[in-house]
XYZ file of C-alpha atoms in Angstrom:
559
model
C -20.698 10.245 9.993
C -21.523 6.906 10.726
C -20.195 4.269 7.771
C -23.088 2.588 5.888
C -22.945 0.173 2.800
C -24.172 1.803 0.106
C -26.717 -0.151 -2.483
C -24.771 -2.075 -5.105
C -25.922 -0.156 -8.138
C -23.174 -1.728 -9.892
C -25.063 -4.750 -10.460
C -27.046 -3.577 -12.863
C -24.293 -4.282 -15.316
C -22.101 -5.229 -14.049
C 6.967 3.562 -16.309
C 9.543 2.048 -16.892
C 10.836 4.574 -19.705
C 8.309 7.619 -21.897
C 7.930 10.637 -23.946
C 7.779 13.494 -21.650
C 4.553 14.425 -19.668
C 2.936 18.099 -21.352
C 1.737 19.144 -18.014
C 0.212 22.374 -17.539
C -0.945 22.530 -14.254
C -2.026 24.967 -11.529
C -0.783 24.645 -8.966
C -2.728 26.834 -6.988
C -4.820 25.056 -4.194
C -8.486 25.346 -3.535
C -10.056 25.939 -0.128
C -12.258 22.543 0.831
C -14.712 23.491 3.789
C -16.561 21.059 5.481
C -19.882 21.268 6.692
C -17.832 20.769 10.416
C -15.113 21.809 12.375
C -12.111 20.447 11.410
C -9.409 19.064 13.599
C -6.520 21.276 13.387
C -3.684 20.488 11.696
C -0.314 19.746 12.856
C 3.480 20.848 11.127
C 5.112 17.853 9.789
C 7.006 16.201 12.517
C 10.775 15.610 12.659
C 12.385 12.401 11.287
C 15.699 11.455 11.817
C 18.013 9.669 9.411
C 19.632 6.029 11.251
C 20.403 4.092 8.347
C 24.312 3.654 9.158
C 23.020 1.885 12.589
C 20.305 0.433 11.694
C 21.723 -2.671 11.016
C 20.328 -2.637 7.684
C 22.980 -3.395 5.092
C 21.193 -4.099 1.582
C 21.363 -2.662 -2.256
C 18.478 -3.675 -4.818
C 20.333 -3.270 -8.064
C 20.211 -5.215 -11.186
C 19.423 -4.780 -14.967
C 16.731 -2.886 -16.912
C 14.651 -5.726 -15.702
C 15.087 -4.462 -11.963
C 14.387 -0.117 -12.917
C 10.584 -1.028 -11.858
C 10.257 -3.356 -8.754
C 12.460 -2.566 -5.181
C 9.530 -3.271 -2.658
C 9.235 -3.815 0.632
C 6.681 -5.772 3.249
C 6.207 -4.891 6.660
C 5.044 -7.129 9.013
C 5.611 -9.213 12.305
C 7.257 -12.925 11.375
C 8.083 -13.904 14.851
C 5.145 -12.684 16.916
C 6.647 -9.746 19.600
C 4.455 -7.081 18.159
C 6.919 -4.976 16.333
C 7.426 -5.075 12.824
C 9.970 -6.886 10.594
C 10.683 -5.976 7.054
C 11.147 -8.135 3.960
C 13.263 -6.212 1.239
C 13.671 -6.901 -2.627
C 16.973 -7.049 -3.943
C 16.421 -7.303 -7.459
C 19.680 -9.224 -8.581
C 20.845 -9.111 -5.187
C 19.564 -11.765 -3.309
C 16.558 -10.269 -1.138
C 16.429 -9.990 2.489
C 14.698 -10.821 5.879
C 15.193 -8.445 8.825
C 13.966 -9.097 12.476
C 13.179 -5.564 14.527
C 14.998 -5.550 17.710
C 14.062 -1.425 18.172
C 13.827 -0.627 21.878
C 10.440 1.098 22.939
C 11.032 4.342 21.828
C 13.994 3.985 20.819
C 16.515 4.030 17.884
C 15.587 1.678 15.242
C 17.689 -1.017 15.130
C 17.469 -4.131 12.864
C 19.199 -7.580 12.724
C 19.362 -9.944 9.407
C 18.087 -13.154 9.579
C 19.502 -15.286 6.320
C 17.757 -18.165 5.144
C 17.818 -20.392 1.775
C 13.716 -19.731 1.186
C 13.761 -16.096 1.929
C 17.608 -15.448 0.473
C 16.383 -15.534 -3.555
C 17.422 -13.287 -6.808
C 15.472 -11.629 -9.130
C 12.913 -10.572 -6.278
C 10.900 -7.389 -7.345
C 8.786 -7.422 -4.625
C 6.626 -9.168 -1.751
C 3.408 -8.916 0.346
C 2.629 -10.459 4.105
C -0.265 -12.733 3.805
C -1.687 -15.584 5.966
C -2.348 -17.576 2.664
C -3.210 -21.190 5.009
C -5.164 -19.219 7.958
C -2.555 -20.986 11.077
C -2.104 -17.260 12.056
C 1.922 -17.143 11.188
C 2.040 -14.728 8.123
C 3.399 -15.993 4.911
C 4.957 -14.241 1.987
C 3.702 -13.554 -1.435
C 7.591 -13.132 -3.038
C 7.033 -11.650 -6.605
C 9.983 -12.169 -9.040
C 12.113 -12.084 -12.604
C 10.696 -15.509 -13.204
C 9.187 -18.085 -10.878
C 6.748 -16.030 -7.830
C 6.837 -18.156 -4.876
C 4.840 -18.576 -1.612
C 6.920 -18.893 1.496
C 5.285 -20.297 4.630
C 5.912 -18.645 7.955
C 6.664 -21.252 10.194
C 7.061 -18.608 13.402
C 10.607 -17.562 14.791
C 11.122 -15.449 11.537
C 11.547 -18.982 9.498
C 9.826 -19.588 5.971
C 9.908 -22.760 3.906
C 8.821 -22.793 -0.056
C 4.840 -23.984 -0.348
C 4.573 -23.611 -4.257
C 4.529 -27.510 -4.276
C 2.076 -27.861 -1.216
C -0.785 -25.043 -2.438
C -0.526 -26.482 -6.057
C 0.781 -22.696 -6.550
C 1.849 -22.479 -10.046
C 4.731 -19.345 -9.976
C 4.912 -19.292 -13.704
C 7.750 -17.719 -15.162
C 6.717 -13.941 -15.735
C 8.300 -10.275 -14.713
C 6.015 -9.747 -11.854
C 5.723 -5.944 -10.147
C 2.161 -5.967 -8.777
C -0.022 -7.831 -6.711
C -3.275 -7.948 -4.289
C -5.280 -10.620 -2.360
C -8.634 -10.981 -1.715
C -10.957 -13.394 0.018
C -13.776 -14.107 -1.835
C -17.145 -15.757 -0.407
C -16.877 -19.545 0.820
C -12.647 -19.802 -0.536
C -10.362 -21.323 2.439
C -7.826 -19.869 0.425
C -7.502 -16.443 -0.580
C -7.935 -15.165 -4.837
C -4.710 -14.053 -5.799
C -3.744 -11.297 -7.995
C -0.961 -10.960 -10.220
C 0.336 -7.859 -12.196
C 3.097 -9.035 -15.247
C 5.186 -6.244 -17.074
C 6.717 -7.320 -20.849
C 6.814 -10.613 -21.832
C 10.200 -12.673 -21.510
C 11.700 -14.574 -24.241
C 12.956 -18.347 -23.592
C 16.195 -16.478 -22.459
C 14.474 -14.103 -19.949
C 14.507 -11.226 -22.050
C 12.158 -8.241 -22.574
C 10.156 -9.174 -25.970
C 8.598 -5.091 -25.371
C 4.998 -6.804 -25.216
C 3.278 -6.225 -22.323
C 2.179 -9.569 -20.872
C -1.072 -11.016 -19.321
C -1.803 -10.484 -15.604
C -2.916 -13.713 -14.114
C -5.265 -14.626 -11.087
C -5.444 -17.616 -9.246
C -8.492 -18.927 -7.277
C -8.774 -21.839 -4.729
C -9.250 -25.374 -6.869
C -10.358 -27.792 -3.672
C -9.247 -27.841 -0.358
C -5.592 -26.397 0.416
C -4.667 -25.730 -3.170
C -4.796 -23.363 -6.588
C -6.063 -24.119 -9.847
C -4.940 -23.237 -12.800
C -3.911 -19.558 -13.291
C -6.962 -16.579 -14.872
C -5.520 -14.600 -17.823
C -6.669 -10.965 -17.245
C -6.411 -10.486 -20.970
C -5.982 -7.730 -21.900
C -2.597 -6.907 -19.790
C -1.087 -3.221 -20.175
C 2.370 -3.281 -18.780
C 1.147 -3.459 -14.987
C 2.992 -1.971 -12.046
C -0.142 -2.279 -8.992
C -2.645 -3.730 -8.385
C -5.424 -3.179 -6.003
C -8.421 -5.595 -4.569
C -11.341 -2.842 -3.000
C -14.514 -2.682 -2.344
C -14.140 1.078 -4.090
C -18.182 1.944 -3.444
C -18.404 0.352 -0.361
C -20.917 -2.067 -1.195
C -19.866 -5.177 -0.276
C -18.644 -5.636 -4.053
C -14.309 -6.399 -4.143
C -13.085 -5.272 -7.705
C -9.115 -4.966 -8.845
C -7.929 -1.705 -9.737
C -4.963 -2.090 -11.888
C -2.320 0.694 -12.670
C -0.608 0.462 -16.326
C 2.785 1.643 -17.818
C 1.470 3.558 -21.071
C 4.569 3.085 -22.272
C 4.678 0.060 -24.083
C 1.408 0.604 -25.245
C -0.023 3.199 -26.690
C -4.279 1.756 -26.296
C -3.917 0.619 -22.746
C -5.665 2.405 -20.015
C -5.993 1.754 -16.738
C -8.724 -0.942 -15.437
C -11.096 -2.134 -12.822
C -11.702 -5.935 -12.867
C -14.932 -7.286 -11.583
C -14.630 -10.005 -9.722
C -17.881 -12.214 -8.590
C -18.407 -15.938 -6.985
C -18.179 -18.080 -9.541
C -17.860 -15.693 -12.820
C -14.946 -14.553 -14.849
C -13.377 -11.281 -14.157
C -14.030 -8.780 -16.814
C -13.236 -4.921 -16.916
C -15.766 -2.978 -16.145
C -16.282 -1.181 -19.887
C -16.960 2.924 -20.576
C -20.886 1.400 -20.650
C -20.831 1.007 -17.019
C -19.028 4.333 -16.056
C -15.360 3.396 -16.376
C -13.468 6.293 -18.216
C -10.759 5.840 -19.828
C -7.192 7.265 -18.234
C -3.743 6.822 -19.857
C -1.089 7.268 -17.544
C 2.412 5.824 -16.792
C 0.823 4.056 -13.899
C 3.409 3.318 -11.313
C 1.522 2.784 -7.846
C -1.631 2.619 -6.406
C -3.278 3.603 -2.563
C -6.744 3.989 -1.427
C -7.893 5.643 1.367
C -10.879 7.882 2.153
C -9.867 11.400 1.809
C -13.146 13.578 1.416
C -15.421 11.891 4.659
C -17.708 10.377 2.404
C -17.036 6.502 3.665
C -15.688 5.788 0.147
C -12.143 5.512 -0.712
C -10.329 8.322 -2.795
C -7.717 6.520 -5.067
C -3.804 7.719 -5.850
C -2.320 6.310 -8.831
C 1.395 7.483 -8.957
C 2.615 8.066 -12.454
C 5.600 10.585 -14.271
C 4.682 13.478 -13.866
C 1.662 14.851 -12.360
C -0.486 12.063 -9.927
C -4.207 11.523 -9.675
C -6.157 11.536 -6.958
C -9.244 10.022 -7.830
C -12.862 10.264 -6.012
C -16.066 8.463 -7.300
C -18.762 11.397 -8.781
C -21.560 11.789 -6.666
C -24.733 10.368 -7.980
C -22.713 7.446 -10.160
C -24.434 4.931 -11.891
C -21.106 3.327 -12.397
C -17.643 3.121 -11.658
C -17.205 6.800 -12.870
C -14.258 8.542 -11.477
C -13.320 12.538 -11.504
C -9.586 13.545 -10.340
C -9.006 15.964 -7.587
C -5.563 16.097 -7.275
C -4.889 20.012 -8.216
C -7.550 21.342 -5.698
C -6.548 19.307 -3.231
C -2.664 19.880 -3.930
C -1.413 16.388 -4.115
C -0.213 16.834 -7.743
C 3.678 16.325 -6.137
C 4.430 16.677 -10.429
C 7.773 18.535 -9.848
C 10.346 18.167 -7.201
C 10.663 20.556 -4.866
C 14.130 20.848 -4.273
C 16.450 19.384 -6.567
C 15.662 19.518 -10.607
C 12.697 21.945 -9.774
C 12.499 22.942 -13.917
C 11.655 18.769 -14.996
C 8.394 16.509 -14.348
C 8.743 13.799 -11.460
C 9.067 10.395 -11.517
C 6.532 8.737 -8.549
C 6.175 5.452 -7.514
C 5.118 4.346 -4.419
C 2.084 6.198 -2.476
C 1.124 5.515 0.653
C -1.485 7.155 3.126
C -0.859 7.660 6.779
C -0.874 9.772 10.052
C 2.766 11.004 10.691
C 1.888 13.825 12.794
C -0.867 12.141 14.142
C -3.211 15.050 14.770
C -5.856 12.808 12.876
C -5.919 13.920 9.682
C -4.422 11.853 6.694
C -1.017 12.567 5.245
C 0.510 10.743 1.956
C 3.888 9.720 0.921
C 4.895 9.748 -2.335
C 8.591 8.002 -2.942
C 10.172 9.333 -6.281
C 13.552 8.598 -8.503
C 13.973 8.906 -11.634
C 13.536 5.217 -13.957
C 17.546 5.129 -14.419
C 18.735 8.138 -17.022
C 16.088 9.586 -18.391
C 17.077 13.344 -19.076
C 13.988 14.622 -19.951
C 12.742 13.643 -16.529
C 14.242 14.939 -12.910
C 17.790 13.192 -11.768
C 17.467 14.917 -8.282
C 13.861 13.630 -7.542
C 12.941 13.764 -3.653
C 9.739 12.044 -2.332
C 7.181 13.636 -0.939
C 5.725 13.903 2.181
C 2.035 15.659 1.743
C 0.999 16.808 4.866
C -3.043 17.022 5.312
C -4.530 20.047 5.821
C -7.818 20.914 8.037
C -9.266 22.143 4.872
C -8.765 18.575 2.809
C -5.812 19.692 1.439
C -1.831 18.822 1.125
C 0.846 20.629 1.802
C 4.659 19.309 1.114
C 6.500 18.593 4.365
C 9.415 16.244 3.457
C 12.092 19.322 3.451
C 10.361 20.163 6.862
C 10.883 16.464 8.340
C 14.186 15.939 7.012
C 13.330 13.162 4.885
C 15.337 14.328 1.437
C 17.233 12.123 -0.081
C 17.718 12.536 -4.198
C 18.102 8.749 -5.157
C 15.937 6.528 -7.263
C 13.820 5.426 -4.707
C 11.201 2.933 -5.152
C 9.139 0.936 -2.583
C 8.512 2.255 1.143
C 6.709 1.579 4.250
C 5.582 3.914 7.127
C 5.042 2.045 9.888
C 5.731 2.825 14.328
C 8.839 0.290 13.920
C 9.701 1.203 17.612
C 6.180 1.409 19.385
C 6.200 4.904 20.021
C 3.331 6.046 18.612
C 5.068 7.811 15.968
C 5.052 5.981 12.072
C 8.859 5.466 10.805
C 9.720 5.095 7.028
C 11.727 3.083 5.304
C 12.580 3.036 1.644
C 14.128 1.592 -0.946
C 16.525 3.242 -3.291
C 17.693 1.562 -6.804
C 21.765 0.486 -6.334
C 21.559 2.638 -2.919
C 21.342 1.296 0.700
C 17.649 0.982 1.953
C 17.448 4.424 4.206
C 16.097 4.430 7.502
C 14.020 7.465 8.673
C 12.941 7.520 12.883
C 10.227 9.908 13.776
C 11.112 12.160 17.216
C 7.866 14.246 16.819
C 8.534 18.267 17.891
C 11.924 16.783 19.057
C 15.459 15.639 18.132
C 17.046 12.349 18.054
C 18.100 12.475 21.280
C 15.117 13.973 22.801
C 11.929 12.909 21.513
C 8.557 14.750 21.666
C 5.303 13.311 20.990
C 2.808 14.959 18.837
C -0.812 14.074 19.527
C -2.771 11.013 20.518
C -3.249 8.307 18.412
C -4.176 4.316 18.806
C -3.112 1.006 16.791
C -5.287 -1.728 15.761
C -5.470 -4.770 14.595
C -8.081 -7.488 13.621
C -8.217 -11.221 14.387
C -11.147 -13.667 13.391
C -11.374 -17.198 13.049
C -11.349 -19.023 9.666
C -9.256 -18.788 6.793
C -9.400 -15.002 6.674
C -7.438 -14.235 10.049
C -6.347 -10.890 9.742
C -9.733 -9.794 8.260
C -8.978 -8.336 5.190
C -11.967 -6.868 3.591
C -12.835 -5.238 6.716
C -13.827 -1.710 7.466
C -12.242 -0.021 10.420
C -14.489 3.477 11.968
C -12.526 5.830 14.304
C -14.705 8.182 16.073
C -13.021 10.810 18.192
C -16.693 12.717 18.568
C -16.147 15.180 15.688
C -18.960 14.685 13.083
C -16.604 12.909 11.050
C -15.242 9.426 11.735
C -11.956 7.969 10.262
C -12.898 5.074 8.280
C -10.058 2.787 6.969
C -10.369 -0.043 4.873
C -7.968 -3.417 5.419
C -6.135 -4.686 2.054
C -3.459 -6.774 0.413
C -1.800 -5.528 -2.369
C -1.636 -1.742 -4.050
C 1.755 0.595 -3.175
C 4.612 -0.400 -5.708
C 6.169 -3.845 -5.195
C 4.967 -4.248 -1.428
C 3.128 -3.434 1.577
C 2.200 -4.397 4.940
C 0.163 -6.129 6.926
C -0.024 -5.529 11.117
C -1.088 -2.567 13.261
C -3.437 0.015 11.798
C -1.950 3.401 12.823
C -4.753 5.907 13.578
C -3.776 9.803 14.842
C -6.609 11.148 17.276
C -5.310 14.961 17.428
C -6.079 16.460 20.605
C -8.684 13.147 21.634
C -7.646 11.577 24.349
C -9.645 8.148 23.094
C -11.714 7.048 20.221
C -14.841 4.799 19.498
C -14.174 2.034 17.052
C -16.503 -0.075 15.713
C -15.311 -2.972 12.738
C -17.527 -3.969 9.367
C -15.990 -7.592 8.931
C -15.412 -9.443 5.409
C -19.001 -10.544 5.945
C -21.008 -7.841 6.609
C -21.780 -7.846 10.292
C -20.770 -4.754 11.845
C -19.551 -4.757 15.248
C -20.551 -2.731 18.388
C -19.172 1.105 19.323
C -15.959 0.306 22.012
C -14.283 3.200 23.420
C -10.493 2.789 23.280
C -7.906 4.766 24.815
C -5.411 6.836 23.079
C -1.974 5.987 23.559
C -2.703 1.641 23.345
C -2.046 -0.847 20.879
C -5.256 -2.999 20.729
C -6.620 -5.893 19.099
C -10.137 -6.119 18.022
C -11.806 -9.623 17.173
C -15.861 -10.480 16.762
C -17.980 -10.773 19.388
C -15.439 -9.950 21.942
C -14.088 -6.595 23.946
C -11.271 -4.962 22.200
C -8.015 -6.752 23.904
C -5.703 -4.049 24.965
C -1.754 -4.974 24.196
C 1.359 -4.013 25.898
C 5.000 -4.143 24.415
C 6.314 -5.423 27.365
C 3.714 -8.126 27.249
C 6.074 -9.676 24.858
C 9.186 -8.538 25.527
C 9.390 -6.132 22.652
C 11.495 -3.855 24.613
C 14.864 -4.211 22.427
């Protein structure tokens, strides 16, 4: 299907701990047949753990305030085309690592120490070109003052709070998302705060308000705008959830500290204060131990579904057909995406899920879903040995567990994670943060092994560039048509996950197709032309120009 915006009907009006989740979940998966012949689903890829030789030696640790968080930011800080990483440290200093992996080879990183980046108290971070200079900056979330780090090139950064009139506050922040509002020179920044802290930095047990900072004058921000009520947010995501051009803020909340709280969707309109959608406008109450958010068009209708991780069963929500507001229904059970108990380990106890992320790890053209897992600390009513899930997409729209086959089973207290093609071979790799253990690194070797990787399927990697403040076209939509009756649709967002995200190459699996037609709906609503791209290529797309092929050797990205 070709992607088009729907009518903007909404203008009519608009965990760290907890009791055991009572689960009565049926695991049988319904077959969901589509109106066309879907692509053939592939098996899970093989992944080889290379933690010990990766060069990453980093641990996320700390007291109760760091039981949540532990995010990773993935982005290119030295313009060589390879994705570098910035890792939260909690009570330990955060750490920046440059990616020096040879193309198609073992994953290798080298530490880049610096006084600006080696901050303590960091729970997570997100890459974002705040000032539109073409160099990615970092939004660093902390227990205490949040910090904006301005990218200087060459993986060097400087503190920019004062230069950008940014009030970093002093809250316990774990969630973040950003968007560009119409006519703004700077992005709007949303910060999700957890429990309030007293003057000594000790949590009080009450949920804090979240905050939004909007641009105010050239090159700077105004006073933080509270989003009240706040119900202990652990993740947030700006998304055009109905695909109408209206971008709003989804918030996942941990119900453990508030019995009257619920998940939230805040409406944002230019020149107006944000407000939460009400039940009268179609929003339905959902109270879970909300940990992380991810959004992607799973059903093929051009509108993103939303995954919300939790303790116990996870949610996969879809907008109801014919809805006259943000009315969602859950399809996780029939899609096989609840992932509510460990597939190995403590299988009789419910899971604790954190970071969700969509991606095509086997390049079959069917989206997969990674969910990191791990006990909060020592909650006996939840699984202590709780491996992360790698849910592989089937052709009928359901998922099956592929982590064991892939070889990515770990039994630590996992938190943030990222799927990214670190060695530029067309296969997404995996990096995962665990509390009190070294960060884990897995290389995707397709159908082969460490010595002899074997490619799976075809792929294309896309990066967007445009002039003006929003250089990376956050808020754009990318369509990828491989010749079937269903077009893959990807929304460019910053936020979500659990305490970390990425900005750079968008990896898209093509299955057996040797190329695809792509086009972009830019943030201003302009729709570009269809352009052919060959498989196994990195392409840079800008408005009003032909897609440009980028080659790893062009930037010396060979290790």
